[in-house]
């Protein structure tokens, strides 16, 4: 019986709620237009228009209570968040044609109305002017590189390229190979724009070195190609250079031995006689050890202390010196009495250690490099 008494009023309330809700459902908002105007890569202007429609009437323009604009990068990092319609774009630090997402939301009370638009950052490229020194410091197991990079982006009016600050570290690699056998490829990781690489630490270097050795043992030059891969996102081919390497000829080695012998005997005579004197010398025989990178030469020498009428000193010995001029020693074998007395007084042992001998200037051009050790 009590339930019947309240049924009438409850029914009236439910009907009123339904009518009010129905009116609210007939009222809708939407984004009528979303446009982006760009005058360059570093900024954009958002033009957004909203509409409100109350059924069954027509749609009419309406301004939101508040506006929020969000710009996201390809990794969903926030590039801009605010309510200004003219917004900056940090294009210089974005990737090549990086995909961007613009979201615009208008708030009507507690109700958000949003729309999204996709756009791109500027086209960018990395340009390098590589300088590669190989072999480096006299060995094929070491390489020096300097890439001299530039970061550029396409001008907004499509009229060429313009420079950008280069703030990124290099993510790339260098591919080395001999033209005689492209299978002898050596991949060298690069993490900086300039540096020295110890190739011997790479697992594929023994195979690469073997191919060089085969060429040099046959007396043939080896053409080595260097391809530089790098970029902003995925590594791509940036530049390629090549070097023609050849072993030293017999005539060049003979000339190098003569140079080392001359420099070494100057030191020997100055040590024995207390000052330099002109030396007459002769290379009796010589050899080169490619594994030890070392010359061994049998040498005879003669010199006078003080003038033509003074007695001469004569000796015969063995010079040992590395190809780069280090580790030079001269071992006494025989000599006349005057030279033997000087040796006994000034050296007192069989072998005399010498200061480093400066090697002769190696013939080298941009097209051809003479390789030590062969």
mmCIF file of C-alpha atoms in Angstrom:
data_model
loop_
_atom_site.group_PDB
_atom_site.id
_atom_site.type_symbol
_atom_site.label_atom_id
_atom_site.label_comp_id
_atom_site.label_asym_id
_atom_site.label_seq_id
_atom_site.Cartn_x
_atom_site.Cartn_y
_atom_site.Cartn_z
ATOM 1 C CA UNK A 1 0.000 0.000 0.000
ATOM 2 C CA UNK A 2 2.777 2.527 0.733
ATOM 3 C CA UNK A 3 4.417 1.643 -2.551
ATOM 4 C CA UNK A 4 1.351 2.739 -4.459
ATOM 5 C CA UNK A 5 1.416 6.105 -2.781
ATOM 6 C CA UNK A 6 4.932 6.932 -4.015
ATOM 7 C CA UNK A 7 4.590 5.456 -7.504
ATOM 8 C CA UNK A 8 3.043 8.608 -8.912
ATOM 9 C CA UNK A 9 5.723 11.079 -7.750
ATOM 10 C CA UNK A 10 8.604 8.730 -8.676
ATOM 11 C CA UNK A 11 7.236 8.295 -12.145
ATOM 12 C CA UNK A 12 7.065 12.055 -12.607
ATOM 13 C CA UNK A 13 10.721 12.433 -11.516
ATOM 14 C CA UNK A 14 11.893 9.699 -13.858
ATOM 15 C CA UNK A 15 10.076 11.301 -16.754
ATOM 16 C CA UNK A 16 11.625 14.690 -16.013
ATOM 17 C CA UNK A 17 15.116 13.174 -15.823
ATOM 18 C CA UNK A 18 14.570 11.457 -19.124
ATOM 19 C CA UNK A 19 13.466 14.644 -20.812
ATOM 20 C CA UNK A 20 16.429 16.615 -19.455
ATOM 21 C CA UNK A 21 18.882 13.889 -20.460
ATOM 22 C CA UNK A 22 17.371 13.725 -23.871
ATOM 23 C CA UNK A 23 17.878 17.441 -24.340
ATOM 24 C CA UNK A 24 21.518 17.054 -23.310
ATOM 25 C CA UNK A 25 22.035 14.161 -25.720
ATOM 26 C CA UNK A 26 20.663 16.308 -28.528
ATOM 27 C CA UNK A 27 23.391 18.963 -27.815
ATOM 28 C CA UNK A 28 26.748 18.041 -29.485
ATOM 29 C CA UNK A 29 30.137 19.674 -30.174
ATOM 30 C CA UNK A 30 32.681 18.945 -32.862
ATOM 31 C CA UNK A 31 35.826 20.330 -34.519
ATOM 32 C CA UNK A 32 34.596 21.905 -37.712
ATOM 33 C CA UNK A 33 38.034 22.805 -39.106
ATOM 34 C CA UNK A 34 41.657 22.179 -38.145
ATOM 35 C CA UNK A 35 44.348 23.779 -40.284
ATOM 36 C CA UNK A 36 48.097 24.270 -39.801
ATOM 37 C CA UNK A 37 49.865 27.216 -41.421
ATOM 38 C CA UNK A 38 53.679 27.032 -41.717
ATOM 39 C CA UNK A 39 55.993 29.820 -42.777
ATOM 40 C CA UNK A 40 59.102 27.756 -42.012
ATOM 41 C CA UNK A 41 60.323 24.655 -40.219
ATOM 42 C CA UNK A 42 60.715 26.266 -36.786
ATOM 43 C CA UNK A 43 57.150 27.409 -36.067
ATOM 44 C CA UNK A 44 53.539 26.819 -37.020
ATOM 45 C CA UNK A 45 50.150 28.473 -36.506
ATOM 46 C CA UNK A 46 47.044 26.494 -35.646
ATOM 47 C CA UNK A 47 43.635 27.522 -36.995
ATOM 48 C CA UNK A 48 40.822 25.597 -35.283
ATOM 49 C CA UNK A 49 37.049 26.154 -35.357
ATOM 50 C CA UNK A 50 34.416 24.397 -33.264
ATOM 51 C CA UNK A 51 30.691 23.955 -33.859
ATOM 52 C CA UNK A 52 27.787 23.306 -31.542
ATOM 53 C CA UNK A 53 24.560 21.714 -32.654
ATOM 54 C CA UNK A 54 21.342 21.469 -30.686
ATOM 55 C CA UNK A 55 18.918 19.035 -32.285
ATOM 56 C CA UNK A 56 16.931 19.614 -34.387
ATOM 57 C CA UNK A 57 18.472 23.027 -35.135
ATOM 58 C CA UNK A 58 21.507 23.786 -37.444
ATOM 59 C CA UNK A 59 25.173 23.801 -36.336
ATOM 60 C CA UNK A 60 26.601 27.115 -35.221
ATOM 61 C CA UNK A 61 30.148 28.330 -34.419
ATOM 62 C CA UNK A 62 31.125 28.234 -30.786
ATOM 63 C CA UNK A 63 34.200 29.187 -28.782
ATOM 64 C CA UNK A 64 35.510 26.705 -26.210
ATOM 65 C CA UNK A 65 35.908 27.567 -22.569
ATOM 66 C CA UNK A 66 39.594 26.692 -22.864
ATOM 67 C CA UNK A 67 42.011 25.384 -25.511
ATOM 68 C CA UNK A 68 44.892 22.932 -25.245
ATOM 69 C CA UNK A 69 47.430 22.199 -28.000
ATOM 70 C CA UNK A 70 49.852 19.260 -27.806
ATOM 71 C CA UNK A 71 52.711 18.537 -30.251
ATOM 72 C CA UNK A 72 54.423 15.124 -30.031
ATOM 73 C CA UNK A 73 57.514 13.718 -31.730
ATOM 74 C CA UNK A 74 57.883 10.287 -33.306
ATOM 75 C CA UNK A 75 58.853 8.792 -29.920
ATOM 76 C CA UNK A 76 55.926 10.520 -28.226
ATOM 77 C CA UNK A 77 58.152 13.053 -26.497
ATOM 78 C CA UNK A 78 56.344 16.325 -25.829
ATOM 79 C CA UNK A 79 57.567 19.136 -28.066
ATOM 80 C CA UNK A 80 54.895 21.671 -27.033
ATOM 81 C CA UNK A 81 51.981 21.821 -24.586
ATOM 82 C CA UNK A 82 49.988 25.016 -24.100
ATOM 83 C CA UNK A 83 47.089 27.119 -25.327
ATOM 84 C CA UNK A 84 48.822 29.450 -27.806
ATOM 85 C CA UNK A 85 47.890 28.951 -31.451
ATOM 86 C CA UNK A 86 51.338 30.139 -32.638
ATOM 87 C CA UNK A 87 53.778 27.524 -31.374
ATOM 88 C CA UNK A 88 57.533 26.928 -31.782
ATOM 89 C CA UNK A 89 58.850 23.699 -33.315
ATOM 90 C CA UNK A 90 62.356 22.486 -32.262
ATOM 91 C CA UNK A 91 63.022 21.265 -35.790
ATOM 92 C CA UNK A 92 66.826 21.434 -35.574
ATOM 93 C CA UNK A 93 66.942 18.577 -33.047
ATOM 94 C CA UNK A 94 64.380 16.388 -34.801
ATOM 95 C CA UNK A 95 65.139 13.534 -37.142
ATOM 96 C CA UNK A 96 65.041 13.443 -40.914
ATOM 97 C CA UNK A 97 61.375 13.954 -41.915
ATOM 98 C CA UNK A 98 60.407 12.889 -38.401
ATOM 99 C CA UNK A 99 56.700 12.226 -38.081
ATOM 100 C CA UNK A 100 54.898 14.654 -35.712
ATOM 101 C CA UNK A 101 51.419 14.537 -34.176
ATOM 102 C CA UNK A 102 49.411 17.660 -33.410
ATOM 103 C CA UNK A 103 46.412 17.317 -31.083
ATOM 104 C CA UNK A 104 44.000 20.192 -30.418
ATOM 105 C CA UNK A 105 41.355 19.968 -27.668
ATOM 106 C CA UNK A 106 38.627 22.427 -26.823
ATOM 107 C CA UNK A 107 36.893 22.206 -23.449
ATOM 108 C CA UNK A 108 33.197 22.880 -23.049
ATOM 109 C CA UNK A 109 32.578 22.634 -19.339
ATOM 110 C CA UNK A 110 33.931 19.242 -18.428
ATOM 111 C CA UNK A 111 33.550 17.909 -21.939
ATOM 112 C CA UNK A 112 36.707 17.771 -24.193
ATOM 113 C CA UNK A 113 36.376 17.865 -27.976
ATOM 114 C CA UNK A 114 39.613 16.909 -29.771
ATOM 115 C CA UNK A 115 41.045 16.374 -33.217
ATOM 116 C CA UNK A 116 44.495 15.324 -34.483
ATOM 117 C CA UNK A 117 46.665 16.137 -37.461
ATOM 118 C CA UNK A 118 49.912 14.575 -38.701
ATOM 119 C CA UNK A 119 52.861 16.531 -40.112
ATOM 120 C CA UNK A 120 56.590 16.124 -40.700
ATOM 121 C CA UNK A 121 59.845 17.723 -39.634
ATOM 122 C CA UNK A 122 62.264 18.964 -42.276
ATOM 123 C CA UNK A 123 64.321 16.687 -44.547
ATOM 124 C CA UNK A 124 67.847 16.469 -43.127
ATOM 125 C CA UNK A 125 71.145 14.913 -44.154
ATOM 126 C CA UNK A 126 74.664 14.407 -42.845
ATOM 127 C CA UNK A 127 77.493 15.312 -45.224
ATOM 128 C CA UNK A 128 81.078 14.217 -44.539
ATOM 129 C CA UNK A 129 84.445 15.011 -46.115
ATOM 130 C CA UNK A 130 86.471 12.035 -44.864
ATOM 131 C CA UNK A 131 90.206 12.030 -44.278
ATOM 132 C CA UNK A 132 91.527 8.492 -43.841
ATOM 133 C CA UNK A 133 95.164 7.661 -43.114
ATOM 134 C CA UNK A 134 95.925 4.007 -43.674
ATOM 135 C CA UNK A 135 98.291 2.447 -42.793
ATOM 136 C CA UNK A 136 98.747 4.679 -39.745
ATOM 137 C CA UNK A 137 101.981 5.080 -37.767
ATOM 138 C CA UNK A 138 103.691 2.531 -39.991
ATOM 139 C CA UNK A 139 101.314 -0.396 -39.449
ATOM 140 C CA UNK A 140 98.354 -1.875 -41.318
ATOM 141 C CA UNK A 141 96.809 -2.770 -37.942
ATOM 142 C CA UNK A 142 95.993 0.864 -37.174
ATOM 143 C CA UNK A 143 93.831 3.449 -38.942
ATOM 144 C CA UNK A 144 93.207 7.165 -38.421
ATOM 145 C CA UNK A 145 90.031 8.853 -39.614
ATOM 146 C CA UNK A 146 88.542 12.317 -39.521
ATOM 147 C CA UNK A 147 85.109 12.751 -41.085
ATOM 148 C CA UNK A 148 84.577 16.548 -40.903
ATOM 149 C CA UNK A 149 80.758 16.301 -40.741
ATOM 150 C CA UNK A 150 78.056 18.826 -41.580
ATOM 151 C CA UNK A 151 74.360 18.589 -40.701
ATOM 152 C CA UNK A 152 72.045 20.222 -43.227
ATOM 153 C CA UNK A 153 68.300 20.552 -43.750
ATOM 154 C CA UNK A 154 66.291 21.332 -46.837
ATOM 155 C CA UNK A 155 65.230 24.960 -47.012
ATOM 156 C CA UNK A 156 61.506 25.424 -46.517
ATOM 157 C CA UNK A 157 61.182 27.016 -49.945
ATOM 158 C CA UNK A 158 62.993 23.940 -51.355
ATOM 159 C CA UNK A 159 65.831 26.147 -52.664
ATOM 160 C CA UNK A 160 68.850 24.120 -51.602
ATOM 161 C CA UNK A 161 70.176 23.158 -48.162
ATOM 162 C CA UNK A 162 71.063 25.161 -45.062
ATOM 163 C CA UNK A 163 73.449 24.259 -42.192
ATOM 164 C CA UNK A 164 72.336 23.182 -38.721
ATOM 165 C CA UNK A 165 74.298 22.797 -35.478
ATOM 166 C CA UNK A 166 75.648 19.264 -35.177
ATOM 167 C CA UNK A 167 75.015 18.146 -31.609
ATOM 168 C CA UNK A 168 74.754 14.412 -32.120
ATOM 169 C CA UNK A 169 77.418 11.766 -31.737
ATOM 170 C CA UNK A 170 78.090 9.480 -34.655
ATOM 171 C CA UNK A 171 76.315 6.144 -34.896
ATOM 172 C CA UNK A 172 77.854 4.405 -37.873
ATOM 173 C CA UNK A 173 80.602 2.236 -39.206
ATOM 174 C CA UNK A 174 83.351 1.987 -41.799
ATOM 175 C CA UNK A 175 83.512 -0.849 -44.323
ATOM 176 C CA UNK A 176 87.006 -1.720 -45.567
ATOM 177 C CA UNK A 177 87.693 -4.176 -48.366
ATOM 178 C CA UNK A 178 90.285 -5.014 -51.002
ATOM 179 C CA UNK A 179 89.219 -4.742 -54.616
ATOM 180 C CA UNK A 180 90.973 -8.039 -55.324
ATOM 181 C CA UNK A 181 88.579 -9.864 -53.004
ATOM 182 C CA UNK A 182 85.427 -7.985 -51.875
ATOM 183 C CA UNK A 183 84.742 -10.866 -49.456
ATOM 184 C CA UNK A 184 87.574 -9.542 -47.309
ATOM 185 C CA UNK A 185 85.263 -6.917 -45.814
ATOM 186 C CA UNK A 186 86.163 -5.481 -42.444
ATOM 187 C CA UNK A 187 83.452 -3.657 -40.489
ATOM 188 C CA UNK A 188 84.859 -0.960 -38.200
ATOM 189 C CA UNK A 189 82.419 0.567 -35.655
ATOM 190 C CA UNK A 190 82.576 4.367 -35.411
ATOM 191 C CA UNK A 191 81.388 6.263 -32.339
ATOM 192 C CA UNK A 192 83.129 9.607 -32.827
ATOM 193 C CA UNK A 193 83.796 11.900 -35.777
ATOM 194 C CA UNK A 194 87.581 11.527 -35.403
ATOM 195 C CA UNK A 195 89.800 8.868 -33.918
ATOM 196 C CA UNK A 196 92.363 6.078 -34.185
ATOM 197 C CA UNK A 197 91.141 2.504 -34.585
ATOM 198 C CA UNK A 198 93.132 -0.556 -33.498
ATOM 199 C CA UNK A 199 92.096 -2.915 -36.281
ATOM 200 C CA UNK A 200 93.903 -5.859 -34.697
ATOM 201 C CA UNK A 201 91.192 -5.916 -32.006
ATOM 202 C CA UNK A 202 88.499 -6.746 -34.597
ATOM 203 C CA UNK A 203 87.707 -10.441 -35.094
ATOM 204 C CA UNK A 204 87.781 -10.252 -38.924
ATOM 205 C CA UNK A 205 91.094 -8.425 -39.175
ATOM 206 C CA UNK A 206 93.272 -11.573 -39.660
ATOM 207 C CA UNK A 207 91.344 -12.432 -42.845
ATOM 208 C CA UNK A 208 91.623 -8.867 -44.123
ATOM 209 C CA UNK A 209 95.356 -8.727 -43.378
ATOM 210 C CA UNK A 210 95.853 -12.084 -45.088
ATOM 211 C CA UNK A 211 94.408 -10.698 -48.322
ATOM 212 C CA UNK A 212 96.792 -7.735 -48.153
ATOM 213 C CA UNK A 213 99.714 -10.054 -47.521
ATOM 214 C CA UNK A 214 98.811 -12.203 -50.522
ATOM 215 C CA UNK A 215 98.881 -9.147 -52.756
ATOM 216 C CA UNK A 216 102.157 -7.842 -51.366
ATOM 217 C CA UNK A 217 103.914 -11.211 -51.482
ATOM 218 C CA UNK A 218 103.037 -11.421 -55.152
ATOM 219 C CA UNK A 219 104.607 -7.993 -55.638
ATOM 220 C CA UNK A 220 101.278 -6.453 -56.591
ATOM 221 C CA UNK A 221 99.663 -3.306 -55.163
ATOM 222 C CA UNK A 222 96.408 -3.599 -53.253
ATOM 223 C CA UNK A 223 93.523 -1.169 -53.672
ATOM 224 C CA UNK A 224 91.607 -0.762 -50.408
ATOM 225 C CA UNK A 225 88.150 0.862 -50.408
ATOM 226 C CA UNK A 226 86.669 2.688 -47.431
ATOM 227 C CA UNK A 227 82.900 3.231 -47.250
ATOM 228 C CA UNK A 228 81.572 5.513 -44.494
ATOM 229 C CA UNK A 229 78.095 4.688 -43.191
ATOM 230 C CA UNK A 230 76.218 6.925 -40.772
ATOM 231 C CA UNK A 231 73.213 9.196 -40.443
ATOM 232 C CA UNK A 232 70.557 10.575 -38.139
ATOM 233 C CA UNK A 233 68.471 7.433 -37.783
ATOM 234 C CA UNK A 234 69.570 4.395 -39.797
ATOM 235 C CA UNK A 235 73.151 4.329 -41.151
ATOM 236 C CA UNK A 236 73.415 5.036 -44.865
ATOM 237 C CA UNK A 237 76.345 5.431 -47.244
ATOM 238 C CA UNK A 238 77.797 8.919 -46.742
ATOM 239 C CA UNK A 239 81.075 8.745 -48.666
ATOM 240 C CA UNK A 240 83.541 6.324 -50.241
ATOM 241 C CA UNK A 241 87.278 6.679 -50.823
ATOM 242 C CA UNK A 242 90.028 4.309 -51.901
ATOM 243 C CA UNK A 243 93.767 3.987 -51.361
ATOM 244 C CA UNK A 244 96.327 2.153 -53.471
ATOM 245 C CA UNK A 245 98.850 0.411 -51.233
ATOM 246 C CA UNK A 246 102.070 -1.092 -52.477
ATOM 247 C CA UNK A 247 105.102 -2.712 -50.851
ATOM 248 C CA UNK A 248 108.503 -1.065 -50.960
ATOM 249 C CA UNK A 249 110.605 -1.959 -53.961
ATOM 250 C CA UNK A 250 114.067 -3.515 -53.656
ATOM 251 C CA UNK A 251 115.601 -0.223 -54.763
ATOM 252 C CA UNK A 252 113.666 1.713 -52.085
ATOM 253 C CA UNK A 253 114.793 -0.701 -49.374
ATOM 254 C CA UNK A 254 118.401 -0.472 -50.513
ATOM 255 C CA UNK A 255 118.178 3.309 -50.340
ATOM 256 C CA UNK A 256 116.615 3.089 -46.869
ATOM 257 C CA UNK A 257 119.400 0.823 -45.616
ATOM 258 C CA UNK A 258 122.039 3.217 -46.942
ATOM 259 C CA UNK A 259 120.311 6.081 -45.133
ATOM 260 C CA UNK A 260 120.189 4.215 -41.811
ATOM 261 C CA UNK A 261 123.835 3.104 -42.122
ATOM 262 C CA UNK A 262 124.971 6.661 -42.784
ATOM 263 C CA UNK A 263 123.030 8.033 -39.785
ATOM 264 C CA UNK A 264 124.208 5.203 -37.531
ATOM 265 C CA UNK A 265 127.917 5.508 -38.361
ATOM 266 C CA UNK A 266 127.810 9.234 -37.664
ATOM 267 C CA UNK A 267 126.718 8.392 -34.132
ATOM 268 C CA UNK A 268 129.318 5.598 -33.775
ATOM 269 C CA UNK A 269 132.223 7.801 -34.889
ATOM 270 C CA UNK A 270 131.101 10.719 -32.689
ATOM 271 C CA UNK A 271 130.888 8.347 -29.713
ATOM 272 C CA UNK A 272 134.342 6.815 -30.315
ATOM 273 C CA UNK A 273 136.234 9.995 -31.278
ATOM 274 C CA UNK A 274 134.425 12.562 -29.136
ATOM 275 C CA UNK A 275 133.177 14.575 -32.119
ATOM 276 C CA UNK A 276 131.815 13.993 -35.653
ATOM 277 C CA UNK A 277 134.249 13.332 -38.509
ATOM 278 C CA UNK A 278 133.656 12.579 -42.187
ATOM 279 C CA UNK A 279 133.134 8.840 -42.599
ATOM 280 C CA UNK A 280 133.828 6.622 -45.594
ATOM 281 C CA UNK A 281 131.538 3.637 -45.355
ATOM 282 C CA UNK A 282 130.406 0.643 -47.326
ATOM 283 C CA UNK A 283 127.417 -1.669 -46.936
ATOM 284 C CA UNK A 284 128.831 -5.163 -47.396
ATOM 285 C CA UNK A 285 125.461 -6.945 -47.166
ATOM 286 C CA UNK A 286 121.968 -6.360 -45.815
ATOM 287 C CA UNK A 287 118.664 -8.116 -45.227
ATOM 288 C CA UNK A 288 115.154 -7.289 -44.059
ATOM 289 C CA UNK A 289 112.980 -9.396 -41.758
ATOM 290 C CA UNK A 290 109.279 -8.661 -42.577
ATOM 291 C CA UNK A 291 108.070 -10.401 -39.424
ATOM 292 C CA UNK A 292 110.290 -8.381 -37.072
ATOM 293 C CA UNK A 293 110.197 -5.293 -39.372
ATOM 294 C CA UNK A 294 113.953 -5.057 -38.941
ATOM 295 C CA UNK A 295 117.042 -4.400 -41.054
ATOM 296 C CA UNK A 296 120.379 -6.108 -40.471
ATOM 297 C CA UNK A 297 123.378 -4.668 -42.357
ATOM 298 C CA UNK A 298 127.080 -5.592 -42.329
ATOM 299 C CA UNK A 299 129.066 -2.359 -42.540
ATOM 300 C CA UNK A 300 132.713 -1.326 -42.911
ATOM 301 C CA UNK A 301 133.784 2.238 -42.102
ATOM 302 C CA UNK A 302 136.923 4.370 -42.088
ATOM 303 C CA UNK A 303 137.608 7.885 -40.744
ATOM 304 C CA UNK A 304 140.508 10.167 -39.765
ATOM 305 C CA UNK A 305 140.694 12.313 -36.663
ATOM 306 C CA UNK A 306 142.158 15.736 -37.387
ATOM 307 C CA UNK A 307 143.359 15.696 -41.004
ATOM 308 C CA UNK A 308 144.660 13.783 -43.990
ATOM 309 C CA UNK A 309 148.026 13.032 -42.474
ATOM 310 C CA UNK A 310 146.645 11.504 -39.289
ATOM 311 C CA UNK A 311 146.255 7.742 -39.055
ATOM 312 C CA UNK A 312 142.827 6.379 -39.914
ATOM 313 C CA UNK A 313 140.505 4.267 -37.814
ATOM 314 C CA UNK A 314 138.800 1.328 -39.491
ATOM 315 C CA UNK A 315 136.130 -1.035 -38.235
ATOM 316 C CA UNK A 316 133.685 -3.669 -39.375
ATOM 317 C CA UNK A 317 130.377 -4.300 -37.613
ATOM 318 C CA UNK A 318 126.693 -5.171 -37.806
ATOM 319 C CA UNK A 319 123.896 -2.585 -37.661
ATOM 320 C CA UNK A 320 120.449 -3.721 -36.512
ATOM 321 C CA UNK A 321 117.579 -1.245 -36.739
ATOM 322 C CA UNK A 322 113.791 -1.377 -36.968
ATOM 323 C CA UNK A 323 112.143 -0.124 -40.114
ATOM 324 C CA UNK A 324 110.882 2.953 -38.269
ATOM 325 C CA UNK A 325 114.400 3.824 -37.055
ATOM 326 C CA UNK A 326 113.968 2.669 -33.457
ATOM 327 C CA UNK A 327 115.940 0.049 -31.531
ATOM 328 C CA UNK A 328 119.193 0.724 -33.400
ATOM 329 C CA UNK A 329 122.363 -1.068 -32.210
ATOM 330 C CA UNK A 330 125.856 -1.476 -33.662
ATOM 331 C CA UNK A 331 127.823 -4.621 -32.845
ATOM 332 C CA UNK A 332 131.629 -4.670 -33.065
ATOM 333 C CA UNK A 333 133.110 -7.443 -35.218
ATOM 334 C CA UNK A 334 136.639 -6.330 -36.084
ATOM 335 C CA UNK A 335 138.824 -3.297 -36.790
ATOM 336 C CA UNK A 336 142.353 -1.911 -36.794
ATOM 337 C CA UNK A 337 144.254 -1.277 -33.566
ATOM 338 C CA UNK A 338 143.365 2.408 -33.373
ATOM 339 C CA UNK A 339 139.603 1.744 -33.767
ATOM 340 C CA UNK A 340 139.762 -1.191 -31.344
ATOM 341 C CA UNK A 341 141.371 1.004 -28.651
ATOM 342 C CA UNK A 342 138.694 3.644 -29.110
ATOM 343 C CA UNK A 343 135.952 0.988 -28.869
ATOM 344 C CA UNK A 344 137.405 -0.542 -25.719
ATOM 345 C CA UNK A 345 137.803 2.851 -24.033
ATOM 346 C CA UNK A 346 134.468 4.403 -25.027
ATOM 347 C CA UNK A 347 132.121 1.392 -25.244
ATOM 348 C CA UNK A 348 133.694 -1.404 -23.251
ATOM 349 C CA UNK A 349 131.294 -4.052 -24.559
ATOM 350 C CA UNK A 350 130.394 -5.750 -27.803
ATOM 351 C CA UNK A 351 127.272 -3.741 -28.660
ATOM 352 C CA UNK A 352 126.650 0.007 -28.693
ATOM 353 C CA UNK A 353 123.056 1.243 -28.387
ATOM 354 C CA UNK A 354 122.272 4.165 -30.674
ATOM 355 C CA UNK A 355 119.751 6.960 -30.515
ATOM 356 C CA UNK A 356 116.692 6.721 -32.731
ATOM 357 C CA UNK A 357 117.495 7.078 -36.423
ATOM 358 C CA UNK A 358 115.138 9.266 -38.425
ATOM 359 C CA UNK A 359 113.826 7.267 -41.401
ATOM 360 C CA UNK A 360 113.915 8.819 -44.861
ATOM 361 C CA UNK A 361 110.808 10.488 -46.212
ATOM 362 C CA UNK A 362 108.551 7.811 -47.686
ATOM 363 C CA UNK A 363 107.219 8.490 -51.175
ATOM 364 C CA UNK A 364 103.481 8.981 -50.744
ATOM 365 C CA UNK A 365 100.695 10.639 -52.693
ATOM 366 C CA UNK A 366 96.927 10.826 -52.361
ATOM 367 C CA UNK A 367 96.697 8.036 -54.929
ATOM 368 C CA UNK A 368 99.386 5.700 -53.587
ATOM 369 C CA UNK A 369 100.769 4.732 -50.182
ATOM 370 C CA UNK A 370 103.962 2.766 -49.602
ATOM 371 C CA UNK A 371 103.414 0.103 -46.951
ATOM 372 C CA UNK A 372 106.090 -0.725 -44.428
ATOM 373 C CA UNK A 373 106.991 -4.298 -43.642
ATOM 374 C CA UNK A 374 106.989 -5.742 -47.163
#
